[in-house]
Coordinates of C-alpha atoms in Angstrom, one line a residue:
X30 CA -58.4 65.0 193.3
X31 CA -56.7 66.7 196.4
X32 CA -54.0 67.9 194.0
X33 CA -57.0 70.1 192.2
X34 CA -58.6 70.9 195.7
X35 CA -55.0 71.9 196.9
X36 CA -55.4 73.9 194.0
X37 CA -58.8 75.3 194.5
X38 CA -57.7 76.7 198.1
X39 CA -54.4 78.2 196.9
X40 CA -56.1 80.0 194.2
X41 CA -59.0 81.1 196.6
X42 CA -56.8 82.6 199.3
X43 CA -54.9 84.3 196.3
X44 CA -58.2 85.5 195.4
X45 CA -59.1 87.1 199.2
X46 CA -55.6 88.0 200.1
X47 CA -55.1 90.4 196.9
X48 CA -58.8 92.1 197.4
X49 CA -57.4 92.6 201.0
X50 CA -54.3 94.2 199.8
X51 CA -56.6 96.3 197.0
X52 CA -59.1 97.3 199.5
X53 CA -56.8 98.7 201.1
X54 CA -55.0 100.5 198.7
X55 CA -58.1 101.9 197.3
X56 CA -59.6 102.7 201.0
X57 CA -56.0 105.0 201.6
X58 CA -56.4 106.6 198.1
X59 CA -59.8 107.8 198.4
X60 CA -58.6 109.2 201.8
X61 CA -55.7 110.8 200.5
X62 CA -57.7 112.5 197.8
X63 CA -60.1 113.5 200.2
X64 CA -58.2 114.9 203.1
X65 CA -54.9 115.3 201.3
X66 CA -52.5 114.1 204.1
X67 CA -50.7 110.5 204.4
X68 CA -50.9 109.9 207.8
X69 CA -54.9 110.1 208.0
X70 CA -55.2 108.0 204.5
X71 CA -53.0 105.7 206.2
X72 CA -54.8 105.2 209.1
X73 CA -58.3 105.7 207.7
X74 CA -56.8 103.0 205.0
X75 CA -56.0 100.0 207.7
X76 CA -58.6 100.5 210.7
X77 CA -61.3 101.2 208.4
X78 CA -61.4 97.6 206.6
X79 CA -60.5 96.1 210.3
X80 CA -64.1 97.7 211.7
X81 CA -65.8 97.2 208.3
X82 CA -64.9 92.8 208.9
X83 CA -66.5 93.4 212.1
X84 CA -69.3 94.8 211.4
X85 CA -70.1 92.4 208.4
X86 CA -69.7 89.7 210.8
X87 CA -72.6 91.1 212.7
X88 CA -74.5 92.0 209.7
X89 CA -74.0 88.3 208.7
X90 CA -75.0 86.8 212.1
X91 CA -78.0 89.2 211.9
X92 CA -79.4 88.0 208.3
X93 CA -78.4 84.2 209.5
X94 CA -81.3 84.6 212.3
X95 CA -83.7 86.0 210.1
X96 CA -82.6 83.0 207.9
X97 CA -83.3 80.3 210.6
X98 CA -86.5 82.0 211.8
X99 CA -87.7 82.0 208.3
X100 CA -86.9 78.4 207.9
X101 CA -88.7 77.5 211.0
X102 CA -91.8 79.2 209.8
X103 CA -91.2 77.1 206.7
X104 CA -91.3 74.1 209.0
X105 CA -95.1 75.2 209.6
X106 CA -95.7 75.8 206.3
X107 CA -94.9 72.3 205.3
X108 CA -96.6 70.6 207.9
X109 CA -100.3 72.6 206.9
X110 CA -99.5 71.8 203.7
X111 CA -99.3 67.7 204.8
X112 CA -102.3 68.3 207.0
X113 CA -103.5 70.1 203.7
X114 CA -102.8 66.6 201.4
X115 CA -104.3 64.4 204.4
X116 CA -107.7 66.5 204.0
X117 CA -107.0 67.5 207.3
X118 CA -107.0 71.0 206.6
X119 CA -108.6 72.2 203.0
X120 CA -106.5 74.9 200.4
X121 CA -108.7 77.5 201.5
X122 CA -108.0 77.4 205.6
X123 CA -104.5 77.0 204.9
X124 CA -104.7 80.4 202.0
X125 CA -106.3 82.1 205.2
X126 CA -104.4 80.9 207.9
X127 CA -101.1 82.3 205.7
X128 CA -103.2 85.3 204.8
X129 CA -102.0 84.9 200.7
X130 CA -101.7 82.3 198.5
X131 CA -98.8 79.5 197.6
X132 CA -94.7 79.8 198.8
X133 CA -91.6 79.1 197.2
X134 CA -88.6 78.0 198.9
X135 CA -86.4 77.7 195.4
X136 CA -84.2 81.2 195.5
X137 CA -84.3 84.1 198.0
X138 CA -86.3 86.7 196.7
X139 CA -85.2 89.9 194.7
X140 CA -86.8 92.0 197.4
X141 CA -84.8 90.0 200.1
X142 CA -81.4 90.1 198.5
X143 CA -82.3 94.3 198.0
X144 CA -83.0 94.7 201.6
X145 CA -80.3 92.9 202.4
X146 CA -78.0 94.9 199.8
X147 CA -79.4 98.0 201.2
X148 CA -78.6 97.2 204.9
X149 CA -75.0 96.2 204.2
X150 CA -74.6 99.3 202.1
X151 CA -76.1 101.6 205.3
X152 CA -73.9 99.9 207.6
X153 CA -70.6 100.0 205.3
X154 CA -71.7 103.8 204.9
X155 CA -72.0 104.2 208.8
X156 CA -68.5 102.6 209.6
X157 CA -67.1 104.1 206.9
X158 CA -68.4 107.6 208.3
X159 CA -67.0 107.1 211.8
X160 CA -64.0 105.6 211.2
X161 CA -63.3 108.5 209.2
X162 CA -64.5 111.2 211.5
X163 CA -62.8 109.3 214.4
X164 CA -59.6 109.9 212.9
X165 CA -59.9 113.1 210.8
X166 CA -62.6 114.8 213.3
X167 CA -64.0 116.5 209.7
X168 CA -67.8 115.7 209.5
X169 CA -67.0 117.0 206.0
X170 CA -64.0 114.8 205.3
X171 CA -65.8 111.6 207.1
X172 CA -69.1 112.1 205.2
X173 CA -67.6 112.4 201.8
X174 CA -65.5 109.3 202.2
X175 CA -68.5 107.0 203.5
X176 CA -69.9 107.9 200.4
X177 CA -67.0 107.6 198.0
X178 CA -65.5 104.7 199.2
X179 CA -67.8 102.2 199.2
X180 CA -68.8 103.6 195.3
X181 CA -65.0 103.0 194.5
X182 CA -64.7 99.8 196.1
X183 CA -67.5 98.6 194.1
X184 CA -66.2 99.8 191.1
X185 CA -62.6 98.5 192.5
X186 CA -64.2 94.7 193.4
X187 CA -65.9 94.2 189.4
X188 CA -62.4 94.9 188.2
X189 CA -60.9 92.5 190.6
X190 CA -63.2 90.0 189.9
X191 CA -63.0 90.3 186.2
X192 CA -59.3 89.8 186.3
X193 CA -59.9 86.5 188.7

């Protein structure tokens, strides 16, 4: 058993430590073919993944309190729904006191996982864009590789995670 968990790690960090390496690589390509000089792909290629891990740690921390505050309003929800059971309070004060009808708690919905999809996409966009400009000061250069990048990388991460 720790043999296969030793395992399991090993394989894991291989995993993240080559989509580091290809992140990179891909981030300085794009560069390159956008503003056609080393140095800038270079630097765009490091610092930009550094700010983008920032970033997503606040984009994380962010979603993780909407998280808890939309467990805690679950906490609610369950005890109207014992009150509910106890005859306490009927199905149709607790339909009005929600303002709709019934709740699951099984998945996170489609729309949520979209939002959340779009927001991480906006901010990768936004970082992307001033990292860029910070370094090539081209709003032209900067706003073309916010949006390449992050379409490459995507394109970049399915490969990588078909071959793992």
């Amino acid at each position: 058993m720790v043999v296969t968990l030793a395992r399991s790690v090993r394989s894991l960090a291989l995993k993240i430590a080559s989509y580091g390496v290809m992140h990179l690589i891909v981030a300085m390509l794009v560069a390159f073919v956008i503003t056609r000089d080393w140095r800038m792909a270079l630097a765009i290629g490091f610092v930009e993944p550094f700010f983008q891990t920032i970033a997503y740690s606040f984009h994380d921390r962010i979603w993780h309190r909407i998280e808890q505050r939309r467990m805690r309003s679950g906490m609610e929800e369950t005890a109207e729904a014992f009150t509910a059971r106890l005859d306490v309070m009927n199905a149709g004060e607790q339909a009005r006191a929600h303002g709709h009808h019934g709740h699951t708690h099984a998945l996170p919905s489609l729309k949520k996982i979209a939002v959340k999809t779009v927001t991480y996409g906006v901010m990768h966009f936004v970082v992307a864009v001033l990292v860029a400009f910070a370094i090539t000061r081209d709003i032209q250069a900067a706003l073309t590789i916010g949006i390449v990048e992050p379409l490459v990388q995507m394109v970049f991460f399915a490969l990588h995670d078909r071959v793992w």
